[in-house]
Amino acid sequence: MLKPPYMMSKPSDGDDDTSVIVDVKPKTKRPPLYKVLLLNDDYTPMEFVVHVLERFFGLNHAQAFEIMLTVHKKGVAVVGVFSHEIAETKVGQVMDFARRHQHPLQCTMEKED
Ligand code: TYC
């Protein structure tokens, strides 16, 4: 004769939760990117701006001249898109270099949409 306790189903091994996650979003998000912008002014020499673009943004002379002219004509242009840390470094390098040469050149960064 069977003695108590009577177990009418298999003992749980702790793995009998029947709820199922159907769809899980991949949780790794790419970090936001930042545009680095160069602003026009009436005093910074064109050749200085070209030099800045070559030196800090790795542009060749033709590319640097073209972007400098865009800023000169339109007032502002994106000179590159970077991670937050790299963008901050570039802005700092440009602002420091311009200040040391007593030019009012302005460089800023802006989060990409
Ligand atoms: N406008 C300046 C000039 O005529 C040239 C210039 C270009 C200055 C781009 C700043 O980001 C700049 N000398």
Coordinates of N, CA and C and ligand atoms in Angstrom, one line a residue:
M1 N 0.8 -1.2 0.0 CA 0.0 0.0 0.0 C 0.9 1.2 0.0
L2 N 0.4 2.3 -0.9 CA 1.2 3.6 -1.0 C 1.1 4.4 0.3
K3 N 2.2 5.0 0.8 CA 2.1 5.7 2.1 C 2.2 7.2 1.7
P4 N 1.7 8.1 2.6 CA 1.8 9.6 2.3 C 3.2 10.0 2.5
P5 N 3.6 11.3 1.9 CA 2.7 12.2 1.1 C 2.6 11.6 -0.4
Y6 N 1.3 11.8 -0.9 CA 1.0 11.3 -2.2 C 1.4 12.5 -3.3
M7 N 2.3 12.3 -4.1 CA 2.6 13.3 -5.2 C 2.0 12.8 -6.5
M8 N 1.0 13.5 -7.0 CA 0.2 13.1 -8.1 C 0.9 13.6 -9.4
S9 N 1.8 14.5 -9.3 CA 2.5 14.9 -10.5 C 4.0 14.8 -10.3
K10 N 4.8 15.0 -11.3 CA 6.3 14.9 -11.1 C 6.8 16.0 -10.2
P11 N 7.8 15.8 -9.4 CA 8.3 16.9 -8.6 C 8.9 18.0 -9.4
S12 N 8.7 19.2 -8.9 CA 9.2 20.4 -9.7 C 10.7 20.4 -9.6
D13 N 11.3 20.6 -10.7 CA 12.8 20.9 -10.7 C 13.1 22.3 -10.8
G14 N 12.0 23.2 -10.6 CA 12.2 24.6 -10.7 C 12.3 25.2 -12.1
D15 N 12.1 24.3 -13.1 CA 12.2 24.7 -14.5 C 10.8 24.6 -15.2
D16 N 9.7 24.7 -14.4 CA 8.4 24.5 -15.0 C 7.6 25.8 -15.2
D17 N 8.3 26.9 -15.2 CA 7.6 28.2 -15.5 C 7.2 28.2 -17.0
T18 N 5.9 28.3 -17.2 CA 5.4 28.1 -18.6 C 5.4 29.5 -19.4
S19 N 5.6 30.6 -18.6 CA 5.6 31.9 -19.3 C 6.8 32.0 -20.3
V20 N 6.6 32.6 -21.4 CA 7.6 32.7 -22.5 C 7.8 34.1 -23.0
I21 N 9.0 34.6 -23.0 CA 9.3 35.9 -23.6 C 9.4 35.7 -25.1
V22 N 8.4 36.3 -25.8 CA 8.3 36.1 -27.3 C 9.2 36.9 -28.0
D23 N 9.3 38.2 -27.7 CA 10.2 39.1 -28.4 C 11.0 39.9 -27.5
V24 N 12.3 39.9 -27.6 CA 13.2 40.7 -26.8 C 14.0 41.6 -27.7
K25 N 13.8 42.9 -27.4 CA 14.6 43.9 -28.2 C 16.1 43.8 -27.9
P26 N 16.9 43.8 -28.9 CA 18.3 43.8 -28.6 C 18.6 45.1 -27.8
K27 N 19.3 44.9 -26.7 CA 19.4 46.1 -25.7 C 20.6 46.9 -26.0
T28 N 21.5 46.5 -26.9 CA 22.7 47.3 -27.1 C 22.3 48.4 -28.1
K29 N 22.4 49.7 -27.6 CA 22.1 50.8 -28.5 C 23.4 51.5 -28.9
R30 N 23.4 51.9 -30.2 CA 24.6 52.6 -30.6 C 24.6 54.0 -29.9
P31 N 25.8 54.5 -29.5 CA 25.9 55.7 -28.8 C 25.5 56.9 -29.8
P32 N 24.9 58.0 -29.3 CA 24.6 59.1 -30.1 C 25.8 59.7 -30.8
L33 N 25.6 60.3 -32.0 CA 26.7 60.9 -32.7 C 26.5 62.4 -32.6
Y34 N 27.6 63.2 -32.7 CA 27.6 64.6 -32.6 C 28.2 65.3 -33.9
K35 N 27.5 66.3 -34.4 CA 28.0 67.0 -35.5 C 29.0 68.1 -34.9
V36 N 30.1 68.3 -35.5 CA 31.0 69.4 -35.2 C 30.8 70.5 -36.2
L37 N 30.4 71.7 -35.8 CA 30.1 72.8 -36.7 C 31.2 73.9 -36.6
L38 N 31.5 74.4 -37.7 CA 32.4 75.6 -37.8 C 31.5 76.8 -38.2
L39 N 31.8 77.9 -37.5 CA 31.0 79.1 -37.7 C 31.8 80.2 -38.4
N40 N 31.1 81.0 -39.3 CA 31.8 82.1 -40.0 C 32.0 83.3 -39.0
D41 N 33.0 84.1 -39.3 CA 33.1 85.4 -38.7 C 33.8 86.2 -39.7
D42 N 33.9 87.5 -39.4 CA 34.5 88.5 -40.4 C 36.0 88.6 -40.4
Y43 N 36.7 88.0 -39.4 CA 38.1 88.3 -39.1 C 39.1 87.2 -39.3
T44 N 38.6 86.0 -39.0 CA 39.6 84.9 -39.1 C 40.0 84.7 -40.6
P45 N 41.3 84.7 -40.9 CA 41.8 84.6 -42.3 C 41.4 83.2 -42.8
M46 N 41.0 83.2 -44.1 CA 40.6 82.0 -44.8 C 41.7 80.9 -44.7
E47 N 42.9 81.3 -44.9 CA 44.0 80.3 -44.8 C 44.1 79.6 -43.5
F48 N 43.8 80.4 -42.4 CA 43.9 79.8 -41.1 C 42.8 78.8 -40.9
V49 N 41.6 79.0 -41.4 CA 40.5 78.1 -41.3 C 40.8 76.8 -42.1
V50 N 41.4 77.0 -43.3 CA 41.8 75.8 -44.1 C 42.8 75.0 -43.3
H51 N 43.8 75.7 -42.7 CA 44.8 75.0 -41.9 C 44.2 74.2 -40.8
V52 N 43.2 74.8 -40.1 CA 42.5 74.1 -39.0 C 41.8 72.8 -39.5
L53 N 41.2 72.9 -40.6 CA 40.4 71.8 -41.2 C 41.4 70.7 -41.6
E54 N 42.5 71.0 -42.1 CA 43.5 70.0 -42.5 C 44.1 69.4 -41.2
R55 N 44.5 70.2 -40.3 CA 45.2 69.8 -39.1 C 44.3 68.9 -38.1
F56 N 43.1 69.4 -37.9 CA 42.3 68.7 -36.8 C 41.2 67.7 -37.4
F57 N 41.0 67.8 -38.7 CA 39.9 67.0 -39.2 C 40.4 66.1 -40.4
G58 N 41.7 66.1 -40.6 CA 42.3 65.2 -41.6 C 41.8 65.4 -43.0
L59 N 41.4 66.6 -43.3 CA 41.0 66.9 -44.7 C 42.2 67.2 -45.6
N60 N 42.1 66.9 -46.9 CA 43.2 67.4 -47.8 C 42.9 68.8 -48.1
H61 N 43.8 69.5 -48.8 CA 43.7 70.9 -49.0 C 42.4 71.3 -49.7
A62 N 42.1 70.5 -50.8 CA 40.9 70.8 -51.6 C 39.6 70.7 -50.8
Q63 N 39.5 69.6 -50.0 CA 38.3 69.4 -49.1 C 38.2 70.5 -48.1
A64 N 39.4 70.9 -47.5 CA 39.4 71.9 -46.5 C 39.0 73.3 -47.1
F65 N 39.5 73.6 -48.2 CA 39.2 74.9 -48.9 C 37.7 74.9 -49.2
E66 N 37.1 73.8 -49.7 CA 35.7 73.8 -50.0 C 34.8 74.0 -48.8
I67 N 35.1 73.3 -47.7 CA 34.3 73.5 -46.5 C 34.5 74.9 -45.9
M68 N 35.7 75.4 -46.0 CA 35.9 76.8 -45.5 C 35.0 77.8 -46.3
L69 N 35.0 77.6 -47.6 CA 34.2 78.5 -48.5 C 32.7 78.3 -48.2
T70 N 32.3 77.1 -47.9 CA 30.9 76.9 -47.5 C 30.5 77.6 -46.3
V71 N 31.4 77.6 -45.2 CA 31.2 78.3 -44.0 C 31.1 79.8 -44.3
H72 N 32.1 80.3 -45.1 CA 32.2 81.7 -45.4 C 30.9 82.2 -46.1
K73 N 30.4 81.4 -47.0 CA 29.2 81.8 -47.7 C 27.9 81.6 -47.0
K74 N 27.8 80.4 -46.3 CA 26.5 80.1 -45.7 C 26.4 80.4 -44.2
G75 N 27.6 80.6 -43.6 CA 27.6 81.0 -42.1 C 28.0 79.9 -41.2
V76 N 27.7 78.6 -41.6 CA 28.0 77.5 -40.8 C 28.1 76.2 -41.7
A77 N 28.9 75.2 -41.3 CA 28.9 74.0 -42.0 C 29.3 72.9 -41.0
V78 N 28.8 71.7 -41.3 CA 29.2 70.5 -40.5 C 30.6 70.1 -41.0
V79 N 31.6 69.9 -40.2 CA 32.9 69.5 -40.6 C 33.2 68.1 -40.3
G80 N 32.4 67.5 -39.5 CA 32.6 66.0 -39.2 C 31.5 65.6 -38.2
V81 N 31.4 64.2 -38.1 CA 30.4 63.6 -37.1 C 31.2 62.6 -36.3
F82 N 31.1 62.7 -35.0 CA 31.9 61.9 -34.1 C 31.1 61.5 -32.9
S83 N 31.7 60.6 -32.1 CA 31.2 60.3 -30.7 C 31.3 61.5 -29.9
H84 N 30.6 61.5 -28.8 CA 30.6 62.7 -27.9 C 32.0 63.1 -27.5
E85 N 32.8 62.1 -27.1 CA 34.2 62.3 -26.6 C 35.1 62.9 -27.7
I86 N 35.0 62.3 -28.9 CA 35.9 62.8 -29.9 C 35.5 64.2 -30.4
A87 N 34.1 64.4 -30.5 CA 33.6 65.7 -30.9 C 34.1 66.8 -29.9
E88 N 34.0 66.5 -28.6 CA 34.4 67.5 -27.6 C 35.9 67.8 -27.7
T89 N 36.7 66.7 -28.0 CA 38.1 66.9 -28.2 C 38.4 67.8 -29.4
K90 N 37.8 67.6 -30.5 CA 38.0 68.4 -31.7 C 37.6 69.9 -31.4
V91 N 36.4 70.1 -30.8 CA 36.0 71.4 -30.5 C 37.0 72.1 -29.6
G92 N 37.5 71.4 -28.6 CA 38.5 72.0 -27.7 C 39.8 72.4 -28.4
Q93 N 40.2 71.5 -29.3 CA 41.5 71.7 -30.1 C 41.3 72.9 -31.0
V94 N 40.2 73.0 -31.7 CA 40.0 74.2 -32.6 C 39.9 75.5 -31.8
M95 N 39.1 75.5 -30.7 CA 38.9 76.7 -29.9 C 40.2 77.2 -29.3
D96 N 41.0 76.2 -28.8 CA 42.3 76.5 -28.2 C 43.3 77.1 -29.2
F97 N 43.3 76.4 -30.4 CA 44.2 76.8 -31.4 C 43.9 78.2 -31.9
A98 N 42.6 78.5 -32.1 CA 42.1 79.8 -32.6 C 42.4 80.9 -31.5
R99 N 42.2 80.6 -30.3 CA 42.4 81.5 -29.2 C 43.9 81.9 -29.1
R100 N 44.8 80.9 -29.2 CA 46.2 81.1 -29.1 C 46.7 82.0 -30.3
H101 N 46.0 81.9 -31.4 CA 46.4 82.7 -32.6 C 45.6 84.0 -32.6
Q102 N 44.8 84.3 -31.6 CA 44.0 85.5 -31.5 C 43.0 85.7 -32.6
H103 N 42.4 84.6 -33.1 CA 41.3 84.6 -34.1 C 40.0 84.3 -33.4
P104 N 38.9 84.9 -33.8 CA 37.6 84.7 -33.1 C 36.9 83.5 -33.6
L105 N 37.5 82.6 -34.4 CA 36.9 81.4 -34.9 C 36.1 80.6 -33.9
Q106 N 34.9 80.3 -34.2 CA 34.1 79.5 -33.3 C 33.7 78.1 -33.8
C107 N 33.8 77.1 -32.9 CA 33.5 75.7 -33.3 C 32.6 75.2 -32.2
T108 N 31.5 74.5 -32.6 CA 30.6 74.0 -31.6 C 30.2 72.5 -32.0
M109 N 29.5 71.9 -31.1 CA 29.0 70.5 -31.4 C 27.5 70.4 -31.1
E110 N 26.8 69.5 -31.8 CA 25.4 69.4 -31.7 C 25.0 68.0 -31.9
K111 N 24.1 67.5 -31.1 CA 23.7 66.1 -31.2 C 22.9 65.8 -32.5
E112 N 23.3 64.7 -33.1 CA 22.6 64.3 -34.4 C 21.2 63.8 -34.0
D113 N 20.2 64.1 -34.9 CA 18.8 63.7 -34.7 C 18.7 62.1 -35.0
Ligands
TYC1 N1 34.8 85.0 -43.4 C1 36.2 84.9 -43.1 C2 37.0 85.9 -44.0 O1 36.3 86.5 -44.9 C3 36.7 83.5 -43.5 C4 36.2 82.5 -42.6 C5 35.7 81.3 -43.1 C6 36.1 82.6 -41.2 C7 35.2 80.2 -42.3 C8 35.6 81.6 -40.4 O2 34.7 79.4 -40.1 C9 35.2 80.4 -40.9 N2 38.2 86.2 -43.8

